[in-house]
Coordinates of C-alpha atoms (C1' of nucleotides) in Angstrom, one line a residue:
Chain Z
X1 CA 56.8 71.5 88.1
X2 CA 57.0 71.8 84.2
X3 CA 59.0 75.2 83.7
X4 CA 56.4 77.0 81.4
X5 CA 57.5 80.3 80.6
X6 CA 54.3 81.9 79.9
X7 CA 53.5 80.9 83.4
X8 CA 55.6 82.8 85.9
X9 CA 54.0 86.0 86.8
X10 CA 56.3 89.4 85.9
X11 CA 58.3 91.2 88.6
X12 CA 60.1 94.1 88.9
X13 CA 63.2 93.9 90.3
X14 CA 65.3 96.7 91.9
X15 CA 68.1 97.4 94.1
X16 CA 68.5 99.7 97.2
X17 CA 71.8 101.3 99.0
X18 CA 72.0 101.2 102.9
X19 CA 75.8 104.1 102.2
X20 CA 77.2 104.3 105.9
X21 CA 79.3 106.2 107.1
X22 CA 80.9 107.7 110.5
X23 CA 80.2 111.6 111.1
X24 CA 81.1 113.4 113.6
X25 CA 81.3 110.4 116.1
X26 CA 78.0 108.8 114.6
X27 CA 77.1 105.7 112.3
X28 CA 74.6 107.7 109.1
X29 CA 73.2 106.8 106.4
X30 CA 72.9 108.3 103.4
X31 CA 69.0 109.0 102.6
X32 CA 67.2 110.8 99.8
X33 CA 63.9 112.1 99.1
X34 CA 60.9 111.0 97.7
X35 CA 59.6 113.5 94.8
X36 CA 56.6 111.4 94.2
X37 CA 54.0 109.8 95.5
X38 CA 54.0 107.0 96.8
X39 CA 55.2 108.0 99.9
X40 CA 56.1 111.9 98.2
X41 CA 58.2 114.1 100.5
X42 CA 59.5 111.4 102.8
X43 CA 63.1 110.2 103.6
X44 CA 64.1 107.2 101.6
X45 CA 67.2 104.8 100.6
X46 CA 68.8 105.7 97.9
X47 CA 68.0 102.8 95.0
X48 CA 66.5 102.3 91.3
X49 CA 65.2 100.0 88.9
X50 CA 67.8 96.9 87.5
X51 CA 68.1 97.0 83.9
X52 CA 68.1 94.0 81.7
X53 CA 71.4 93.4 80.5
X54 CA 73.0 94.5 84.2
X55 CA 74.2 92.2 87.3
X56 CA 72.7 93.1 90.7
X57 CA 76.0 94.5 91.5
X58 CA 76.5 96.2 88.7
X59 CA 73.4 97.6 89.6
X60 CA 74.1 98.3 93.0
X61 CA 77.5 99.8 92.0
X62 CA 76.0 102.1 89.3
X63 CA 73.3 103.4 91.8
X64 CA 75.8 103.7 94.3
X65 CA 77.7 106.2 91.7
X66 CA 75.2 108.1 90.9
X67 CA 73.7 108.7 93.9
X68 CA 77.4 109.3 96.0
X69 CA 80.0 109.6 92.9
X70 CA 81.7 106.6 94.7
X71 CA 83.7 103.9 92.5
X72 CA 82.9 100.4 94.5
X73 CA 85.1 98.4 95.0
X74 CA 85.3 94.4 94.1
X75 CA 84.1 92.9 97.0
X76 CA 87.3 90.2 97.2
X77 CA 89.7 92.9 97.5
X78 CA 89.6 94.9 100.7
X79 CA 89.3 98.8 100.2
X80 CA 92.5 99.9 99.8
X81 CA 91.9 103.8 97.6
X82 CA 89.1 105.9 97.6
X83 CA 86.2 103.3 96.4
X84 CA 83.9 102.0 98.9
X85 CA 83.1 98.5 100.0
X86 CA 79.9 97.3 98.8
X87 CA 78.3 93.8 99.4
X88 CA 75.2 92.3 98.8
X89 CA 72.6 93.0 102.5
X90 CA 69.1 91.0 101.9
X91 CA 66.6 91.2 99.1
X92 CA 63.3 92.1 100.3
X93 CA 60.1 90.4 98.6
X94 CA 56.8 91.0 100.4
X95 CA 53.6 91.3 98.2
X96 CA 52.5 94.3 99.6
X97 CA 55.8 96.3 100.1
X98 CA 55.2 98.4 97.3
X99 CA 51.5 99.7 96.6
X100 CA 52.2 100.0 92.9
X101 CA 53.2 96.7 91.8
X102 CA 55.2 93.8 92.6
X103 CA 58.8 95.1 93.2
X104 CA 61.5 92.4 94.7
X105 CA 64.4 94.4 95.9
X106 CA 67.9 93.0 96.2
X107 CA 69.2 95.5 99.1
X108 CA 73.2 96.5 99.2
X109 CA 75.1 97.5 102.1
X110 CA 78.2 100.2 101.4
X111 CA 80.9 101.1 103.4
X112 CA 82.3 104.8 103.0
X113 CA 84.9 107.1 104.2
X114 CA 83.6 110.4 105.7
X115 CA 82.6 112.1 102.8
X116 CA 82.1 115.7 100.6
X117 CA 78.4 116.4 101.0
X118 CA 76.2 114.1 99.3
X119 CA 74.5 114.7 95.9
X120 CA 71.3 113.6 94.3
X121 CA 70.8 114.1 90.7
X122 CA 72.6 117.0 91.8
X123 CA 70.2 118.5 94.0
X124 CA 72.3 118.7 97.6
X125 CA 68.2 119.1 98.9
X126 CA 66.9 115.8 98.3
X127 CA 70.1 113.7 99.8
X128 CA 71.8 114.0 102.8
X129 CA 73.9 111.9 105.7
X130 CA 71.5 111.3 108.7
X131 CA 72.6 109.6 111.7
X132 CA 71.1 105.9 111.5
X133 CA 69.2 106.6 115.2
X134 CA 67.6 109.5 113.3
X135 CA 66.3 107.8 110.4
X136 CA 65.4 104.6 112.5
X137 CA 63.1 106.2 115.2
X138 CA 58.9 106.3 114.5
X139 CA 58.6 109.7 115.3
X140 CA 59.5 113.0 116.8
X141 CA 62.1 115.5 116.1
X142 CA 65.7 115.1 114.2
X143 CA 68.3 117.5 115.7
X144 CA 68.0 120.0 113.5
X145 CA 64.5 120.6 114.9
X146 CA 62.6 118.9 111.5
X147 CA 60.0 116.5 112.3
X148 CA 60.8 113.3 111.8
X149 CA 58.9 110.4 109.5
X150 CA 59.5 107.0 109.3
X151 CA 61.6 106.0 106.3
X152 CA 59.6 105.0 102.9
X153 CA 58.3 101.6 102.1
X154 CA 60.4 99.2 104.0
X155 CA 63.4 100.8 104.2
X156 CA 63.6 100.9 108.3
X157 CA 63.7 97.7 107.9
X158 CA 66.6 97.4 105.3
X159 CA 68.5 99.9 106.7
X160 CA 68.2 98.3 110.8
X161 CA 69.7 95.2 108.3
X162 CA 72.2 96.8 106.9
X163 CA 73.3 98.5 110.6
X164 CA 72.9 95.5 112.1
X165 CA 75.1 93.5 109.2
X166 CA 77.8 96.6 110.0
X167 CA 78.1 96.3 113.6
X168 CA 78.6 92.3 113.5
X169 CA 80.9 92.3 110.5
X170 CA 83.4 94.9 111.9
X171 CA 84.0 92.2 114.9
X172 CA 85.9 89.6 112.8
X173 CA 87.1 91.1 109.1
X174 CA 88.9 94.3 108.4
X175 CA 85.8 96.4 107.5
X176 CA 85.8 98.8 109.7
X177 CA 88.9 100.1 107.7
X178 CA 86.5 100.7 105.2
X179 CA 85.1 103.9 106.6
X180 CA 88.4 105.5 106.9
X181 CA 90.6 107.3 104.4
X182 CA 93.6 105.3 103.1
X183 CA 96.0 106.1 105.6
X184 CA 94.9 106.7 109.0
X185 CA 95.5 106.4 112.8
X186 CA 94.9 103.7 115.4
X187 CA 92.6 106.5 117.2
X188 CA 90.8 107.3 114.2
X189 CA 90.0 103.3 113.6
X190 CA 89.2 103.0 117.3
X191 CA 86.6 106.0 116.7
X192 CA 84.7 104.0 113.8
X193 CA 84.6 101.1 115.9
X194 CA 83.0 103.2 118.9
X195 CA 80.7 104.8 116.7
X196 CA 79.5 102.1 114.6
X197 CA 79.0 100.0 117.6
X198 CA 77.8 103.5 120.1
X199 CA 80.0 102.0 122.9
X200 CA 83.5 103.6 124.5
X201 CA 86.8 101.6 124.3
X202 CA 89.6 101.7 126.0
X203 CA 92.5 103.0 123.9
X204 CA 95.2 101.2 125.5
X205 CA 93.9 97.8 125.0
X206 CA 92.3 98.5 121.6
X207 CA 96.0 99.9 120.1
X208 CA 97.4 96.6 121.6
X209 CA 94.6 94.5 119.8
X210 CA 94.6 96.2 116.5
X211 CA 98.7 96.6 116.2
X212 CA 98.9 93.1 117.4
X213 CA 96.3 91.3 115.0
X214 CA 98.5 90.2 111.8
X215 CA 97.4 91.5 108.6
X216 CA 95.2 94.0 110.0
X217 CA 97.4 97.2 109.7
X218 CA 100.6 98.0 107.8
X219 CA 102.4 101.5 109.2
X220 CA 103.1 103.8 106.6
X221 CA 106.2 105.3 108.6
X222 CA 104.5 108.5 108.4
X223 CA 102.7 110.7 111.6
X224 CA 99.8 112.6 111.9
X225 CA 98.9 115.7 114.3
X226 CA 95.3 116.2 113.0
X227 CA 93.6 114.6 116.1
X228 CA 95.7 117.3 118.8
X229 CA 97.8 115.4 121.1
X230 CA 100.9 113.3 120.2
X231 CA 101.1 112.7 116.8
X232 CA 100.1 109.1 115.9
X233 CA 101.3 106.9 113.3
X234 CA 99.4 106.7 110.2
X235 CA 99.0 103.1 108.9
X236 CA 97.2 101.4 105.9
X237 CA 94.8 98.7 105.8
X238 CA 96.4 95.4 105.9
X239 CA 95.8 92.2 103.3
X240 CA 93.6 90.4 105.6
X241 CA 90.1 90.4 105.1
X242 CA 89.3 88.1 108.5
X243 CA 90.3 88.8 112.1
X244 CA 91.8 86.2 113.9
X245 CA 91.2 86.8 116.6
X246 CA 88.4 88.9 116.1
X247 CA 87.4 92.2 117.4
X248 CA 85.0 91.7 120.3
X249 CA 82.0 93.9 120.7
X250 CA 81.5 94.6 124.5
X251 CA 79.0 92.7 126.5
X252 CA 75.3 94.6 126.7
Chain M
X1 CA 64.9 108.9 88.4
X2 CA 61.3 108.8 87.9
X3 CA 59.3 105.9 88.8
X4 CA 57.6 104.8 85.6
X5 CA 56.0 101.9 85.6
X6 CA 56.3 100.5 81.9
X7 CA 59.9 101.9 82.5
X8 CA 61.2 98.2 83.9
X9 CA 62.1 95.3 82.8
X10 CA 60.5 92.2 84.0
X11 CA 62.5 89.4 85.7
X12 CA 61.3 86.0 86.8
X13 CA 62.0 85.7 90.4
X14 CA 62.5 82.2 92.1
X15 CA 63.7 80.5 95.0
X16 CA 66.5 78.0 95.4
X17 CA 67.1 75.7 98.1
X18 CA 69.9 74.3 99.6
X19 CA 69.0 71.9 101.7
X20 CA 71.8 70.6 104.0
X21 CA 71.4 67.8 106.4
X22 CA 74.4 65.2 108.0
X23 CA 73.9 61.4 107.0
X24 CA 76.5 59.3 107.6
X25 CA 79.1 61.2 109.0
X26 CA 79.2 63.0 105.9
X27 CA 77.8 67.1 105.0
X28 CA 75.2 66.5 102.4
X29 CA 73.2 68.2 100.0
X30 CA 69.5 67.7 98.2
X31 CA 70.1 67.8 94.6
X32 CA 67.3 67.3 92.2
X33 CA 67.4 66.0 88.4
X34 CA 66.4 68.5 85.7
X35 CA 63.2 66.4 84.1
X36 CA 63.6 69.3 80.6
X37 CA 66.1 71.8 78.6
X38 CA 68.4 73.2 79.5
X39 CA 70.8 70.9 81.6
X40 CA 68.3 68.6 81.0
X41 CA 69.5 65.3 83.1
X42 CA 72.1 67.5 84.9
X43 CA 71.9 67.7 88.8
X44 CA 70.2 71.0 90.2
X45 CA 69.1 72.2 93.7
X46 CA 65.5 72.2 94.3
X47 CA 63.8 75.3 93.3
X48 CA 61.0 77.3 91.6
X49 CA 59.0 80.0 90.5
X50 CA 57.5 82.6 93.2
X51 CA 54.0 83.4 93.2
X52 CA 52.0 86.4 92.5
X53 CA 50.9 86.6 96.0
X54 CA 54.0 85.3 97.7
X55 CA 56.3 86.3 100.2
X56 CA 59.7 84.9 99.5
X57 CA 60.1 83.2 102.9
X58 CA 56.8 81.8 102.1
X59 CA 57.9 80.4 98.4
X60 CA 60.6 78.5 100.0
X61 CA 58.9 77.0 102.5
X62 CA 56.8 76.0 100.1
X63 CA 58.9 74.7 98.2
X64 CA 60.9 72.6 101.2
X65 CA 57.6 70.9 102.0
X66 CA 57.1 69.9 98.4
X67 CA 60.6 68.2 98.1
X68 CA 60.7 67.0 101.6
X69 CA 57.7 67.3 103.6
X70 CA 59.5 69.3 105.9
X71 CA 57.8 72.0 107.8
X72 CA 59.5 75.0 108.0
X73 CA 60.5 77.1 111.1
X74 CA 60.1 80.7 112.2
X75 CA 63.2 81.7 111.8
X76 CA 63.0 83.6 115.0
X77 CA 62.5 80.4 116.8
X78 CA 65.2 78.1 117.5
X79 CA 64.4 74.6 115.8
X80 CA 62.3 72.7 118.5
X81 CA 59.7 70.5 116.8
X82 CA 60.4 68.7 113.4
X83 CA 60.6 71.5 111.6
X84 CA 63.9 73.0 109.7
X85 CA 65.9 76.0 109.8
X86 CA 65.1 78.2 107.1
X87 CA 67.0 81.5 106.3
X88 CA 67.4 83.8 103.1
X89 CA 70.9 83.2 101.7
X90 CA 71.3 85.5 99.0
X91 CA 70.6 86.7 95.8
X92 CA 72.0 85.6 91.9
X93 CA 71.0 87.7 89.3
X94 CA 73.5 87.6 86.0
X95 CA 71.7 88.3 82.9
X96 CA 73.1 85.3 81.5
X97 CA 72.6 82.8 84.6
X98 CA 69.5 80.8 82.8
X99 CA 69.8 80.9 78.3
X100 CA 65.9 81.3 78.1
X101 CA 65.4 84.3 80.1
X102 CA 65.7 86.8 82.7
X103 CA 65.3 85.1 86.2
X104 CA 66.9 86.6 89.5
X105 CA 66.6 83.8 92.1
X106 CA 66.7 84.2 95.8
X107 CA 68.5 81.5 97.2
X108 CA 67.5 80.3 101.1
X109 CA 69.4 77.8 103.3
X110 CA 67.9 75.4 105.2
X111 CA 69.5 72.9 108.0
X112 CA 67.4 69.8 108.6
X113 CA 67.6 66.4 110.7
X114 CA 68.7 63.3 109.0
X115 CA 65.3 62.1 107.5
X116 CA 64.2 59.8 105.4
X117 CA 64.8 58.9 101.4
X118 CA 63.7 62.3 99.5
X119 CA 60.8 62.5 97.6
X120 CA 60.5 64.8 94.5
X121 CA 56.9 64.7 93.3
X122 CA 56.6 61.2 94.5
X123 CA 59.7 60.2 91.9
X124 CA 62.6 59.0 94.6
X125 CA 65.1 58.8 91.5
X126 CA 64.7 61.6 90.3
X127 CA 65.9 63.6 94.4
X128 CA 68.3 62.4 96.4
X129 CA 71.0 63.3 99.3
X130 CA 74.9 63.9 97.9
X131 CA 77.7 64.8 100.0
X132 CA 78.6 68.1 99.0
X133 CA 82.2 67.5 98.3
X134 CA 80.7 65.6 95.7
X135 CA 78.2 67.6 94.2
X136 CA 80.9 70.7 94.4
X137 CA 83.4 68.3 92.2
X138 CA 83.9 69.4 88.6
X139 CA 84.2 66.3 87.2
X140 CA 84.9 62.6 88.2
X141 CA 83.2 59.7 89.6
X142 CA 81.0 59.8 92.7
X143 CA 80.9 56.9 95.6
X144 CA 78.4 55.0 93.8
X145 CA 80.5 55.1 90.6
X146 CA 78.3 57.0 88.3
X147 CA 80.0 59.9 86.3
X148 CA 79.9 63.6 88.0
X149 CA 78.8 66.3 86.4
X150 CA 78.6 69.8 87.3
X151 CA 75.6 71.2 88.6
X152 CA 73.1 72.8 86.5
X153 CA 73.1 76.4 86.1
X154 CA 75.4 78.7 88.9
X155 CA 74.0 76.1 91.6
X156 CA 77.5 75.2 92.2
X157 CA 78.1 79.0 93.4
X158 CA 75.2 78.6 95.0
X159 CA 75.6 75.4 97.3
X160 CA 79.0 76.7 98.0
X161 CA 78.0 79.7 99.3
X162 CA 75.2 78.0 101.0
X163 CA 77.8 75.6 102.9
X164 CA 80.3 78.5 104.1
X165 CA 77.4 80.3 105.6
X166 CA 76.5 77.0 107.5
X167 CA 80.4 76.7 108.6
X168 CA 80.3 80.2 109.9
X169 CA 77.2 80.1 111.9
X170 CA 77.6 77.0 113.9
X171 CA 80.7 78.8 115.3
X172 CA 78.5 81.7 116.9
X173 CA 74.8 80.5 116.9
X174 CA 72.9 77.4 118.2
X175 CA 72.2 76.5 114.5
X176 CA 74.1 72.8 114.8
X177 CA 71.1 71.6 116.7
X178 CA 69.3 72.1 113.7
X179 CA 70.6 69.3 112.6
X180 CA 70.1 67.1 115.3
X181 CA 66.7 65.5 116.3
X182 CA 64.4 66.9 118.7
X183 CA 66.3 65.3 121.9
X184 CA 70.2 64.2 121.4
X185 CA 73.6 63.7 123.3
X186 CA 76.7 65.5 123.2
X187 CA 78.2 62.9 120.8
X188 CA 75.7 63.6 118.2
X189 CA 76.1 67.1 118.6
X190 CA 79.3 67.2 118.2
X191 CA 79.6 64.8 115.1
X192 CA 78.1 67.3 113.5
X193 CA 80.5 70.0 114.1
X194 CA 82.5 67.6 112.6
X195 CA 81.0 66.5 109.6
X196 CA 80.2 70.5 108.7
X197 CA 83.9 71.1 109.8
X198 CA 85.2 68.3 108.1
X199 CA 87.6 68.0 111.1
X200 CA 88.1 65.8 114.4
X201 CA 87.5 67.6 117.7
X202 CA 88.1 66.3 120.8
X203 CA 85.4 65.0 122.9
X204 CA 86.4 66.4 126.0
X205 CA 86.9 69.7 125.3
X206 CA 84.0 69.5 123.2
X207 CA 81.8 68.3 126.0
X208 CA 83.1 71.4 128.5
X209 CA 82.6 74.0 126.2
X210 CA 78.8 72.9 125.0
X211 CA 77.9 72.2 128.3
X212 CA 79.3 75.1 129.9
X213 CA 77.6 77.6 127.0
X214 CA 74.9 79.0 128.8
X215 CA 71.7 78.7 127.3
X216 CA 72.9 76.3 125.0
X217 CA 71.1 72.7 125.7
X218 CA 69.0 71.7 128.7
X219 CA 69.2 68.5 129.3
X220 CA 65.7 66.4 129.3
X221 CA 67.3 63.5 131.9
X222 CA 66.8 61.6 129.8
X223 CA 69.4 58.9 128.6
X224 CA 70.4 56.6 125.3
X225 CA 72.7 54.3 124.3
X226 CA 72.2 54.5 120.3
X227 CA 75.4 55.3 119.7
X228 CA 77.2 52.0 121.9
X229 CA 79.6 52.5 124.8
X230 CA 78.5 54.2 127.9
X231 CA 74.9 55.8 128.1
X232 CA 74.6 59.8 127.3
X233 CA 72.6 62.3 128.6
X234 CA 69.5 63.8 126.3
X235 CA 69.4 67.4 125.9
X236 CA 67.7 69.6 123.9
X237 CA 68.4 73.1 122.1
X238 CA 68.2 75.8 124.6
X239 CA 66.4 78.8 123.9
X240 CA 70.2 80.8 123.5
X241 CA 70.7 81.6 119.8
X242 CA 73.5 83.6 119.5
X243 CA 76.8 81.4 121.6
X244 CA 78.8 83.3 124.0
X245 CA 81.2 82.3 124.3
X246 CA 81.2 81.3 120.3
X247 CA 82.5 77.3 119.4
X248 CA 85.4 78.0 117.8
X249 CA 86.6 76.5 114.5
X250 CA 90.6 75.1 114.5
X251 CA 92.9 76.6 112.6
X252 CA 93.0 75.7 109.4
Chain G
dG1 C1' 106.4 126.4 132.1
dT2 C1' 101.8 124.5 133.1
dG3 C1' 97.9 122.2 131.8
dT4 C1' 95.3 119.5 128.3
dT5 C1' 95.0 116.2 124.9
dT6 C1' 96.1 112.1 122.5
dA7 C1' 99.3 108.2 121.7
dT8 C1' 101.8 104.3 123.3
dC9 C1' 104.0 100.9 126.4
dG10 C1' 103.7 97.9 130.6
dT11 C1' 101.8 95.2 134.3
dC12 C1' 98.7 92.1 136.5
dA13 C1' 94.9 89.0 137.5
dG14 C1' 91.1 86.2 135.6
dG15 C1' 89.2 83.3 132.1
dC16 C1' 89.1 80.3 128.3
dA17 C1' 91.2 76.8 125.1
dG18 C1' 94.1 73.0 123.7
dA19 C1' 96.5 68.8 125.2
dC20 C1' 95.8 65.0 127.6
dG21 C1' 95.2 61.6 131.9
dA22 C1' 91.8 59.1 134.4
dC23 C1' 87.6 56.9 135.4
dT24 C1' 82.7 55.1 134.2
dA25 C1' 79.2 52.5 132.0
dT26 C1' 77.5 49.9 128.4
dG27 C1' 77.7 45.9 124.6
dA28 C1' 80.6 42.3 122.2
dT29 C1' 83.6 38.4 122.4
dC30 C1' 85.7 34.5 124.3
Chain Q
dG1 C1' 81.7 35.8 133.8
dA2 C1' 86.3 38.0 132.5
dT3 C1' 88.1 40.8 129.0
dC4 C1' 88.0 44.1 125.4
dA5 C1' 86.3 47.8 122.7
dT6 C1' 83.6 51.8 122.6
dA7 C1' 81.8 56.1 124.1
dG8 C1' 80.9 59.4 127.8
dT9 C1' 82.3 62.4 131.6
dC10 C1' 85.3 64.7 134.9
dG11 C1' 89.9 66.9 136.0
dT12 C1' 94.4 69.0 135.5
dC13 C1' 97.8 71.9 133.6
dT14 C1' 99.8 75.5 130.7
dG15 C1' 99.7 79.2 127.7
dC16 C1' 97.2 83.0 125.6
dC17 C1' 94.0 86.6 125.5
dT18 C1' 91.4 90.1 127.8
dG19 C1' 89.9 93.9 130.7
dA20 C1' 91.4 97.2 134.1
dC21 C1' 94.5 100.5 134.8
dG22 C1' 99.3 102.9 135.9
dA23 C1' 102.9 105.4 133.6
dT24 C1' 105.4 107.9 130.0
dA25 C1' 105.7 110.6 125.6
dA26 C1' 104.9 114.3 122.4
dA27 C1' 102.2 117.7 120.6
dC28 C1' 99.3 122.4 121.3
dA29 C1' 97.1 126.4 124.1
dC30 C1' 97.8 129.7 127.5

DNA sequence: GTGTTTATCGTCAGGCAGACGACTATGATC
DNA sequence: GATCATAGTCGTCTGCCTGACGATAAACAC
């Protein structure tokens, strides 16, 4: 296999966001849309071209700016202020995903707290949170009573990744602190973990598990009353970045 | 952002393989020699270009049969036949990662049998199976007393990232047996938990928890006595992927 | 005050994992 | 053939973790 360089055929290469976060008791995604064809008028992943002298995430964390006015975050360094996680998902290669031309592109997966409303290119029209259920199913009607199309290109496909990705790496590492604000309660953290994974969990045991995993949390000393109830102490996301022992999803 | 296509910048896009197999007690690695510029001489992992009309599970296969003759598997199948596990790792893309030009490469991971001397383009000197210790070593002398040198371009990122991923999954997914030949006893099995590991388990324990994992082998009836000492049953892989309970790893 | 909501602590039984003893079945050696 | 070394398989015991769930604490709404 002589390495010719004349003789590799040209590809452009691109990277696309699967932004998650929990609202109002549900996993979204942030999705934007399409003001040309292919595909004009339908729901999307946020995403755009690499240029030449950038790193794929650069790339990633440039889009993800643009598209949410997030700061990422390095990956080895667990969120700890206001920029979100963002790791590499999947890169997505088939011939005929794009009609154009021949687009490879290297997906990312982001982790965000709940958020101001979204913005895109700063029309608040063409972007928006949808829950991930929404954006995932074939066809029928979204909650607000629009019809519902499936997602652009292969993005069901990158985003179901990306969800998937989520709900497994919130079992043994510390991301699930990721889509909370910097200080927060056990309930709070419990409510990402039920919405992110759509199953109920029994507070008792999941404050003994969290509070009892070292590394996990570190109390701030300060309470909170924004939930109702009995105030809860408001903690910040510990140093470690993997459970032991991990967080276990509930049987099927 | 609109989409205008002589608005990108074109990339080469290849694949790299690391190939990991268990010879000798030992976690090794296929590592190729550069035949040209740059690293010319220098160990690298097999690799190369993707084609116009190719998916990019499709160029690695490809390229997995050309430096081993192995088939590859349907990587929604559980290895069964001869065939190896083959799975998208993930994606390097620095501008600067190859001096003559753009190139992103998609690396892929794939977990095969101990097999017989490699073969790169009918040229056995020029392939060949390294522990991985070894090929991860910046400097030094290997077992056979030739001088080490780091691998060719980030390949050394590459294979490490392509081991950890193969640590982590054997905890919570049948893929061990992907190493193993089509029928095999406990022992085997669990030698290479070890090898990938790098630790000593105990047989016993080792023996309850894989045979109590339901899903996990079948045994054929099957005996053999390869290994010396008392006879062991056959099994095979079950059609579980995913463990449950996972093996677990020891403390480090 | 009473009821409601959320947070937090405790208890108990079942299951799994690590440590390790005991026994079995083969080939190698004397 | 007796003995030994090697490897495989079955049990036992103890401690830890988990899930189920009772009980108490501290806020707010009426």
């Amino acid at each position: 296999m002589p390495y010719d360089p004349s003789a590799f055929p040209p590809f452009a290469v691109t990277v696309d966001l699967v932004v998650l976060t929990v609202r109002r008791h549900a996993l979204c995604a942030l999705a934007v849309r399409r003001g040309e064809p292919p595909f004009q008028g339908r729901w999307a992943l946020p995403g755009g071209f690499v240029r030449a002298d950038e790193d794929l995430a650069q790339a990633a964390a440039r889009e993800l700016a643009e598209e949410t006015g997030l700061r990422a975050h390095d990956p080895a360094v667990p969120a700890q202020d206001n920029g979100a996680h963002l790791e590499q998902l999947a890169t997505y290669g088939d011939p005929k995903r794009d009609p154009r031309m021949r687009v490879v592109s290297v997906a990312h997966l982001a982790l965000a707290p709940d958020l101001p409303a979204p913005r895109a290119g700063g029309d608040a029209s063409n972007a928006r949170w949808a829950p991930v259920e929404e954006l995932l199913q074939q066809s029928g009607y979204g909650r607000d009573g629009e019809p519902v199309a499936p997602l652009a290109f292969d993005h069901a496909q990158i985003l179901s990744d990306g969800v998937e990705r989520a709900r497994s790496k919130i079992e043994y590492s510390s991301l699930a602190t990721a889509f909370c604000p910097p200080e927060f309660t056990v309930g709070e953290l419990r409510r990402v973990y039920e919405a992110v994974w759509g199953v109920a969990l029994d507070p008792r045991n999941f404050h003994r598990k969290v509070t009892g995993t070292p590394g996990f949390l570190v109390p701030t000393g300060g309470t909170t009353t924004r939930q109702g109830g009995r105030p809860a102490q408001l903690f910040r996301a510990g140093g470690a970045t993997l459970l032991n022992p991990p967080m276990l999803r509930p049987e099927v």
